[in-house]
């Protein structure tokens, strides 16, 4: 049981390049989330999904796109990277239900945009 | 949207003393309040959570209290140990399935 995994762990991009971050979970969770973490700003929600085939915008969605084609995977895309997107990106998943539940986080992806 | 404020941003305590971290939230419909611990270079992990139908929850040296009227909740760590040193985050959901996190408290326990 791997829990939540993220690939890659590190990446350096040049301004204007594109990339996709992959998040996978093997806990059969319905809800998945993408956050970015910057010093002094906590975790900010980029996009989230409440089930396969669904996505929704979070607090800071601009410059990112997501897809949830399979229940276990949640992809985060950067079409044209900017230095402001330098950050640590965390994916999380949680069991859905009438009540909220614990979010399980992946190990993070450290992205640097030059 | 939700707005979660967390204080203090840094906290240093002597080993064995207690630590208290406070968060306030704005969405009165919020009904679930988790606390996460993040060690340096690691992922956030849940340490305790509370739902709006109770006022306090304890798990060994950790407790969380909730005041729904005042819209604030607090994390209490007693008999602190060096391994408690980490960044702690509170969070609260809004009615749209989104979670808002506080900006974090860096706790240092001095041996």
PDB file of C-alpha atoms in Angstrom:
ATOM      1  CA  UNK A   1       0.000   0.000   0.000  1.00  0.00           C
ATOM      2  CA  UNK A   2       1.959   3.003  -1.297  1.00  0.00           C
ATOM      3  CA  UNK A   3      -0.568   5.652  -0.204  1.00  0.00           C
ATOM      4  CA  UNK A   4      -0.135   8.867  -2.207  1.00  0.00           C
ATOM      5  CA  UNK A   5       2.800   9.119  -4.584  1.00  0.00           C
ATOM      6  CA  UNK A   6       4.005  12.012  -6.730  1.00  0.00           C
ATOM      7  CA  UNK A   7       6.304  12.187  -9.716  1.00  0.00           C
ATOM      8  CA  UNK A   8       8.721  13.777 -10.264  1.00  0.00           C
ATOM      9  CA  UNK A   9      10.293  14.676  -6.903  1.00  0.00           C
ATOM     10  CA  UNK A  10      12.320  17.577  -8.320  1.00  0.00           C
ATOM     11  CA  UNK A  11      12.200  19.546 -11.545  1.00  0.00           C
ATOM     12  CA  UNK A  12      13.865  22.634 -12.968  1.00  0.00           C
ATOM     13  CA  UNK A  13      12.126  24.444 -15.830  1.00  0.00           C
ATOM     14  CA  UNK A  14      12.913  27.461 -17.911  1.00  0.00           C
ATOM     15  CA  UNK A  15      10.320  30.213 -18.230  1.00  0.00           C
ATOM     16  CA  UNK A  16       7.742  29.264 -20.840  1.00  0.00           C
ATOM     17  CA  UNK A  17       8.299  25.497 -20.674  1.00  0.00           C
ATOM     18  CA  UNK A  18       5.474  23.139 -19.845  1.00  0.00           C
ATOM     19  CA  UNK A  19       5.268  20.111 -17.594  1.00  0.00           C
ATOM     20  CA  UNK A  20       2.850  17.723 -15.928  1.00  0.00           C
ATOM     21  CA  UNK A  21       2.972  16.560 -12.325  1.00  0.00           C
ATOM     22  CA  UNK A  22       1.438  13.177 -11.625  1.00  0.00           C
ATOM     23  CA  UNK A  23      -0.297  12.188  -8.410  1.00  0.00           C
ATOM     24  CA  UNK A  24      -1.439   8.630  -7.760  1.00  0.00           C
ATOM     25  CA  UNK A  25      -3.267   7.089  -4.804  1.00  0.00           C
ATOM     26  CA  UNK A  26      -4.129   3.477  -4.081  1.00  0.00           C
ATOM     27  CA  UNK A  27      -6.633   4.046  -1.274  1.00  0.00           C
ATOM     28  CA  UNK A  28      -9.717   4.297  -3.496  1.00  0.00           C
ATOM     29  CA  UNK A  29     -10.270   7.887  -2.353  1.00  0.00           C
ATOM     30  CA  UNK A  30     -12.834  10.004  -4.153  1.00  0.00           C
ATOM     31  CA  UNK A  31     -11.396  13.423  -3.320  1.00  0.00           C
ATOM     32  CA  UNK A  32      -8.021  14.627  -4.560  1.00  0.00           C
ATOM     33  CA  UNK A  33      -6.325  17.991  -4.156  1.00  0.00           C
ATOM     34  CA  UNK A  34      -3.328  19.925  -5.462  1.00  0.00           C
ATOM     35  CA  UNK A  35      -1.669  22.472  -3.158  1.00  0.00           C
ATOM     36  CA  UNK A  36       1.339  24.704  -3.432  1.00  0.00           C
ATOM     37  CA  UNK A  37       3.463  25.577  -0.427  1.00  0.00           C
ATOM     38  CA  UNK A  38       5.486  28.767  -0.287  1.00  0.00           C
ATOM     39  CA  UNK A  39       7.475  30.081   2.696  1.00  0.00           C
ATOM     40  CA  UNK A  40       5.259  31.901   5.165  1.00  0.00           C
ATOM     41  CA  UNK A  41       2.084  31.221   3.189  1.00  0.00           C
ATOM     42  CA  UNK A  42       1.058  27.763   4.268  1.00  0.00           C
ATOM     43  CA  UNK A  43      -0.668  25.440   1.841  1.00  0.00           C
ATOM     44  CA  UNK A  44      -2.841  27.016  -0.836  1.00  0.00           C
ATOM     45  CA  UNK A  45      -5.328  25.000  -2.843  1.00  0.00           C
ATOM     46  CA  UNK A  46      -4.808  25.119  -6.604  1.00  0.00           C
ATOM     47  CA  UNK A  47      -7.442  22.710  -7.936  1.00  0.00           C
ATOM     48  CA  UNK A  48      -9.371  19.782  -6.560  1.00  0.00           C
ATOM     49  CA  UNK A  49     -11.550  16.891  -7.671  1.00  0.00           C
ATOM     50  CA  UNK A  50     -14.478  15.232  -5.939  1.00  0.00           C
ATOM     51  CA  UNK A  51     -14.505  12.207  -8.228  1.00  0.00           C
ATOM     52  CA  UNK A  52     -13.352  10.691 -11.498  1.00  0.00           C
ATOM     53  CA  UNK A  53     -13.979  13.065 -14.386  1.00  0.00           C
ATOM     54  CA  UNK A  54     -14.565  16.117 -12.151  1.00  0.00           C
ATOM     55  CA  UNK A  55     -12.330  19.093 -11.397  1.00  0.00           C
ATOM     56  CA  UNK A  56     -12.835  22.453  -9.717  1.00  0.00           C
ATOM     57  CA  UNK A  57     -10.830  25.597  -9.056  1.00  0.00           C
ATOM     58  CA  UNK A  58      -9.312  26.302  -5.711  1.00  0.00           C
ATOM     59  CA  UNK A  59      -7.832  29.429  -4.202  1.00  0.00           C
ATOM     60  CA  UNK A  60      -4.962  29.965  -6.694  1.00  0.00           C
ATOM     61  CA  UNK A  61      -5.866  28.247 -10.010  1.00  0.00           C
ATOM     62  CA  UNK A  62      -4.381  30.696 -12.530  1.00  0.00           C
ATOM     63  CA  UNK A  63      -1.621  29.232 -14.712  1.00  0.00           C
ATOM     64  CA  UNK A  64      -2.530  25.613 -13.881  1.00  0.00           C
ATOM     65  CA  UNK A  65      -4.795  22.972 -15.374  1.00  0.00           C
ATOM     66  CA  UNK A  66      -5.792  19.577 -14.032  1.00  0.00           C
ATOM     67  CA  UNK A  67      -7.352  16.340 -15.188  1.00  0.00           C
ATOM     68  CA  UNK A  68      -8.853  13.344 -13.364  1.00  0.00           C
ATOM     69  CA  UNK A  69      -9.418  10.754 -16.078  1.00  0.00           C
ATOM     70  CA  UNK A  70      -8.924   7.841 -13.682  1.00  0.00           C
ATOM     71  CA  UNK A  71     -10.025   7.743 -10.069  1.00  0.00           C
ATOM     72  CA  UNK A  72      -6.541   6.948  -8.805  1.00  0.00           C
ATOM     73  CA  UNK A  73      -4.701   9.682 -10.740  1.00  0.00           C
ATOM     74  CA  UNK A  74      -4.790  13.476 -10.590  1.00  0.00           C
ATOM     75  CA  UNK A  75      -2.579  15.409 -13.008  1.00  0.00           C
ATOM     76  CA  UNK A  76      -1.445  19.012 -12.606  1.00  0.00           C
ATOM     77  CA  UNK A  77      -0.259  20.816 -15.722  1.00  0.00           C
ATOM     78  CA  UNK A  78       1.707  24.001 -16.211  1.00  0.00           C
ATOM     79  CA  UNK A  79       1.322  25.157 -19.815  1.00  0.00           C
ATOM     80  CA  UNK A  80       3.807  28.037 -19.725  1.00  0.00           C
ATOM     81  CA  UNK A  81       5.854  28.067 -16.534  1.00  0.00           C
ATOM     82  CA  UNK A  82       6.676  31.360 -14.808  1.00  0.00           C
ATOM     83  CA  UNK A  83       9.179  32.108 -12.004  1.00  0.00           C
ATOM     84  CA  UNK A  84       6.193  32.821  -9.709  1.00  0.00           C
ATOM     85  CA  UNK A  85       5.329  29.124  -9.958  1.00  0.00           C
ATOM     86  CA  UNK A  86       8.534  28.134  -8.197  1.00  0.00           C
ATOM     87  CA  UNK A  87       7.196  26.249  -5.195  1.00  0.00           C
ATOM     88  CA  UNK A  88       6.737  22.892  -3.521  1.00  0.00           C
ATOM     89  CA  UNK A  89       3.647  21.124  -4.813  1.00  0.00           C
ATOM     90  CA  UNK A  90       1.720  18.656  -2.694  1.00  0.00           C
ATOM     91  CA  UNK A  91      -1.013  16.333  -3.797  1.00  0.00           C
ATOM     92  CA  UNK A  92      -3.501  14.970  -1.267  1.00  0.00           C
ATOM     93  CA  UNK A  93      -6.440  12.608  -1.231  1.00  0.00           C
ATOM     94  CA  UNK A  94      -9.263  11.862   1.154  1.00  0.00           C
ATOM     95  CA  UNK A  95     -12.181   9.532   1.527  1.00  0.00           C
ATOM     96  CA  UNK A  96     -15.470  11.162   0.640  1.00  0.00           C
ATOM     97  CA  UNK A  97     -18.560  10.917   2.651  1.00  0.00           C
ATOM     98  CA  UNK A  98     -21.094  13.014   4.420  1.00  0.00           C
ATOM     99  CA  UNK A  99     -18.360  14.320   6.713  1.00  0.00           C
ATOM    100  CA  UNK A 100     -14.893  15.540   5.937  1.00  0.00           C
ATOM    101  CA  UNK A 101     -12.001  13.243   6.602  1.00  0.00           C
ATOM    102  CA  UNK A 102      -8.230  13.220   6.920  1.00  0.00           C
ATOM    103  CA  UNK A 103      -6.260  14.282   3.878  1.00  0.00           C
ATOM    104  CA  UNK A 104      -3.291  12.050   3.047  1.00  0.00           C
ATOM    105  CA  UNK A 105      -0.444  13.939   1.417  1.00  0.00           C
ATOM    106  CA  UNK A 106       2.128  12.854  -1.122  1.00  0.00           C
ATOM    107  CA  UNK A 107       5.851  13.503  -0.587  1.00  0.00           C
ATOM    108  CA  UNK A 108       5.843  16.702  -2.644  1.00  0.00           C
ATOM    109  CA  UNK A 109       7.455  17.962  -5.846  1.00  0.00           C
ATOM    110  CA  UNK A 110       9.991  20.770  -5.654  1.00  0.00           C
ATOM    111  CA  UNK A 111       9.718  22.887  -8.802  1.00  0.00           C
ATOM    112  CA  UNK A 112      12.086  25.657  -9.754  1.00  0.00           C
ATOM    113  CA  UNK A 113      11.326  27.918 -12.707  1.00  0.00           C
ATOM    114  CA  UNK A 114      14.290  29.945 -13.961  1.00  0.00           C
TER     115      UNK A 114
ATOM    116  CA  UNK B   1     -14.492  32.207   0.906  1.00  0.00           C
ATOM    117  CA  UNK B   2     -12.856  30.904   4.033  1.00  0.00           C
ATOM    118  CA  UNK B   3     -10.123  32.804   5.808  1.00  0.00           C
ATOM    119  CA  UNK B   4      -8.039  30.968   8.388  1.00  0.00           C
ATOM    120  CA  UNK B   5      -5.671  32.948  10.580  1.00  0.00           C
ATOM    121  CA  UNK B   6      -3.058  31.213  12.688  1.00  0.00           C
ATOM    122  CA  UNK B   7      -0.950  32.554  15.575  1.00  0.00           C
ATOM    123  CA  UNK B   8       1.826  32.671  16.528  1.00  0.00           C
ATOM    124  CA  UNK B   9       4.006  32.190  13.461  1.00  0.00           C
ATOM    125  CA  UNK B  10       6.932  31.036  15.615  1.00  0.00           C
ATOM    126  CA  UNK B  11       6.983  29.566  19.099  1.00  0.00           C
ATOM    127  CA  UNK B  12       9.882  28.449  21.284  1.00  0.00           C
ATOM    128  CA  UNK B  13       9.329  26.513  24.496  1.00  0.00           C
ATOM    129  CA  UNK B  14      11.498  24.681  26.976  1.00  0.00           C
ATOM    130  CA  UNK B  15      11.260  20.913  26.949  1.00  0.00           C
ATOM    131  CA  UNK B  16       8.483  19.828  29.291  1.00  0.00           C
ATOM    132  CA  UNK B  17       6.507  23.067  28.951  1.00  0.00           C
ATOM    133  CA  UNK B  18       3.200  23.399  27.112  1.00  0.00           C
ATOM    134  CA  UNK B  19       2.615  24.928  23.690  1.00  0.00           C
ATOM    135  CA  UNK B  20      -0.602  26.487  22.434  1.00  0.00           C
ATOM    136  CA  UNK B  21      -1.375  27.465  18.842  1.00  0.00           C
ATOM    137  CA  UNK B  22      -4.580  29.285  17.903  1.00  0.00           C
ATOM    138  CA  UNK B  23      -6.568  29.563  14.708  1.00  0.00           C
ATOM    139  CA  UNK B  24      -9.619  31.566  13.762  1.00  0.00           C
ATOM    140  CA  UNK B  25     -11.906  30.938  10.813  1.00  0.00           C
ATOM    141  CA  UNK B  26     -14.559  32.978   9.065  1.00  0.00           C
ATOM    142  CA  UNK B  27     -17.056  30.522   7.529  1.00  0.00           C
ATOM    143  CA  UNK B  28     -19.651  29.729  10.210  1.00  0.00           C
ATOM    144  CA  UNK B  29     -20.652  26.617   8.228  1.00  0.00           C
ATOM    145  CA  UNK B  30     -17.216  25.023   8.735  1.00  0.00           C
ATOM    146  CA  UNK B  31     -17.632  21.767  10.662  1.00  0.00           C
ATOM    147  CA  UNK B  32     -14.275  19.992  10.592  1.00  0.00           C
ATOM    148  CA  UNK B  33     -10.987  21.299  11.968  1.00  0.00           C
ATOM    149  CA  UNK B  34      -7.783  19.291  11.453  1.00  0.00           C
ATOM    150  CA  UNK B  35      -4.257  19.967  12.637  1.00  0.00           C
ATOM    151  CA  UNK B  36      -1.264  18.840  10.589  1.00  0.00           C
ATOM    152  CA  UNK B  37       2.380  18.493  11.586  1.00  0.00           C
ATOM    153  CA  UNK B  38       5.105  18.950   8.999  1.00  0.00           C
ATOM    154  CA  UNK B  39       8.684  18.062   9.804  1.00  0.00           C
ATOM    155  CA  UNK B  40      11.459  19.633   7.780  1.00  0.00           C
ATOM    156  CA  UNK B  41      11.473  18.296   4.232  1.00  0.00           C
ATOM    157  CA  UNK B  42       8.541  15.980   4.881  1.00  0.00           C
ATOM    158  CA  UNK B  43       4.877  15.916   3.957  1.00  0.00           C
ATOM    159  CA  UNK B  44       2.142  17.258   6.280  1.00  0.00           C
ATOM    160  CA  UNK B  45       0.548  14.573   8.442  1.00  0.00           C
ATOM    161  CA  UNK B  46      -2.640  14.735  10.468  1.00  0.00           C
ATOM    162  CA  UNK B  47      -2.082  14.694  14.218  1.00  0.00           C
ATOM    163  CA  UNK B  48      -5.572  15.427  15.502  1.00  0.00           C
ATOM    164  CA  UNK B  49      -8.913  16.706  14.251  1.00  0.00           C
ATOM    165  CA  UNK B  50     -12.209  17.797  15.733  1.00  0.00           C
ATOM    166  CA  UNK B  51     -15.722  18.033  14.398  1.00  0.00           C
ATOM    167  CA  UNK B  52     -18.133  20.787  15.254  1.00  0.00           C
ATOM    168  CA  UNK B  53     -20.350  18.642  17.465  1.00  0.00           C
ATOM    169  CA  UNK B  54     -17.725  18.471  20.246  1.00  0.00           C
ATOM    170  CA  UNK B  55     -15.781  21.123  22.114  1.00  0.00           C
ATOM    171  CA  UNK B  56     -12.596  19.241  22.959  1.00  0.00           C
ATOM    172  CA  UNK B  57     -10.667  16.176  21.889  1.00  0.00           C
ATOM    173  CA  UNK B  58      -7.547  14.662  23.443  1.00  0.00           C
ATOM    174  CA  UNK B  59      -4.981  12.179  22.247  1.00  0.00           C
ATOM    175  CA  UNK B  60      -2.242  11.591  24.807  1.00  0.00           C
ATOM    176  CA  UNK B  61      -0.202  14.836  24.990  1.00  0.00           C
ATOM    177  CA  UNK B  62      -2.180  16.571  22.246  1.00  0.00           C
ATOM    178  CA  UNK B  63      -5.570  18.218  22.561  1.00  0.00           C
ATOM    179  CA  UNK B  64      -7.723  20.450  20.397  1.00  0.00           C
ATOM    180  CA  UNK B  65     -10.430  22.788  21.663  1.00  0.00           C
ATOM    181  CA  UNK B  66     -13.151  24.385  19.571  1.00  0.00           C
ATOM    182  CA  UNK B  67     -15.234  27.466  20.286  1.00  0.00           C
ATOM    183  CA  UNK B  68     -17.835  27.675  17.524  1.00  0.00           C
ATOM    184  CA  UNK B  69     -19.379  30.854  18.850  1.00  0.00           C
ATOM    185  CA  UNK B  70     -16.095  32.713  18.674  1.00  0.00           C
ATOM    186  CA  UNK B  71     -15.001  30.763  15.566  1.00  0.00           C
ATOM    187  CA  UNK B  72     -11.647  29.710  16.879  1.00  0.00           C
ATOM    188  CA  UNK B  73      -9.880  26.457  17.692  1.00  0.00           C
ATOM    189  CA  UNK B  74      -6.600  25.742  19.409  1.00  0.00           C
ATOM    190  CA  UNK B  75      -3.945  23.040  19.530  1.00  0.00           C
ATOM    191  CA  UNK B  76      -2.481  22.229  22.938  1.00  0.00           C
ATOM    192  CA  UNK B  77       0.691  20.180  23.335  1.00  0.00           C
ATOM    193  CA  UNK B  78       1.675  19.295  26.894  1.00  0.00           C
ATOM    194  CA  UNK B  79       5.009  18.016  28.210  1.00  0.00           C
ATOM    195  CA  UNK B  80       6.723  19.033  24.985  1.00  0.00           C
ATOM    196  CA  UNK B  81       9.632  16.977  23.688  1.00  0.00           C
ATOM    197  CA  UNK B  82      12.341  17.820  21.125  1.00  0.00           C
ATOM    198  CA  UNK B  83      10.603  15.600  18.563  1.00  0.00           C
ATOM    199  CA  UNK B  84       7.600  17.922  18.719  1.00  0.00           C
ATOM    200  CA  UNK B  85       9.707  20.534  16.904  1.00  0.00           C
ATOM    201  CA  UNK B  86       8.041  21.048  13.512  1.00  0.00           C
ATOM    202  CA  UNK B  87       5.672  23.337  11.635  1.00  0.00           C
ATOM    203  CA  UNK B  88       2.022  22.958  12.594  1.00  0.00           C
ATOM    204  CA  UNK B  89      -0.882  23.898  10.334  1.00  0.00           C
ATOM    205  CA  UNK B  90      -4.552  24.286  11.108  1.00  0.00           C
ATOM    206  CA  UNK B  91      -7.225  24.047   8.410  1.00  0.00           C
ATOM    207  CA  UNK B  92     -10.932  24.559   7.893  1.00  0.00           C
ATOM    208  CA  UNK B  93     -13.230  23.735   4.963  1.00  0.00           C
ATOM    209  CA  UNK B  94     -15.743  25.972   3.300  1.00  0.00           C
ATOM    210  CA  UNK B  95     -19.104  24.833   2.004  1.00  0.00           C
ATOM    211  CA  UNK B  96     -17.582  24.142  -1.414  1.00  0.00           C
ATOM    212  CA  UNK B  97     -15.291  21.220  -0.452  1.00  0.00           C
ATOM    213  CA  UNK B  98     -12.255  23.492  -0.374  1.00  0.00           C
ATOM    214  CA  UNK B  99      -9.801  23.456   2.502  1.00  0.00           C
ATOM    215  CA  UNK B 100      -8.077  26.603   3.709  1.00  0.00           C
ATOM    216  CA  UNK B 101      -4.900  26.230   5.698  1.00  0.00           C
ATOM    217  CA  UNK B 102      -3.368  28.617   8.190  1.00  0.00           C
ATOM    218  CA  UNK B 103       0.081  30.008   7.448  1.00  0.00           C
ATOM    219  CA  UNK B 104       1.760  27.671   9.928  1.00  0.00           C
ATOM    220  CA  UNK B 105       3.494  27.848  13.310  1.00  0.00           C
ATOM    221  CA  UNK B 106       7.124  26.865  13.591  1.00  0.00           C
ATOM    222  CA  UNK B 107       7.519  25.226  17.002  1.00  0.00           C
ATOM    223  CA  UNK B 108      10.963  24.785  18.526  1.00  0.00           C
ATOM    224  CA  UNK B 109      11.337  22.734  21.697  1.00  0.00           C
ATOM    225  CA  UNK B 110      14.570  23.604  23.473  1.00  0.00           C
ATOM    226  CA  UNK B 111      16.168  20.656  25.322  1.00  0.00           C
TER     227      UNK B 111
END
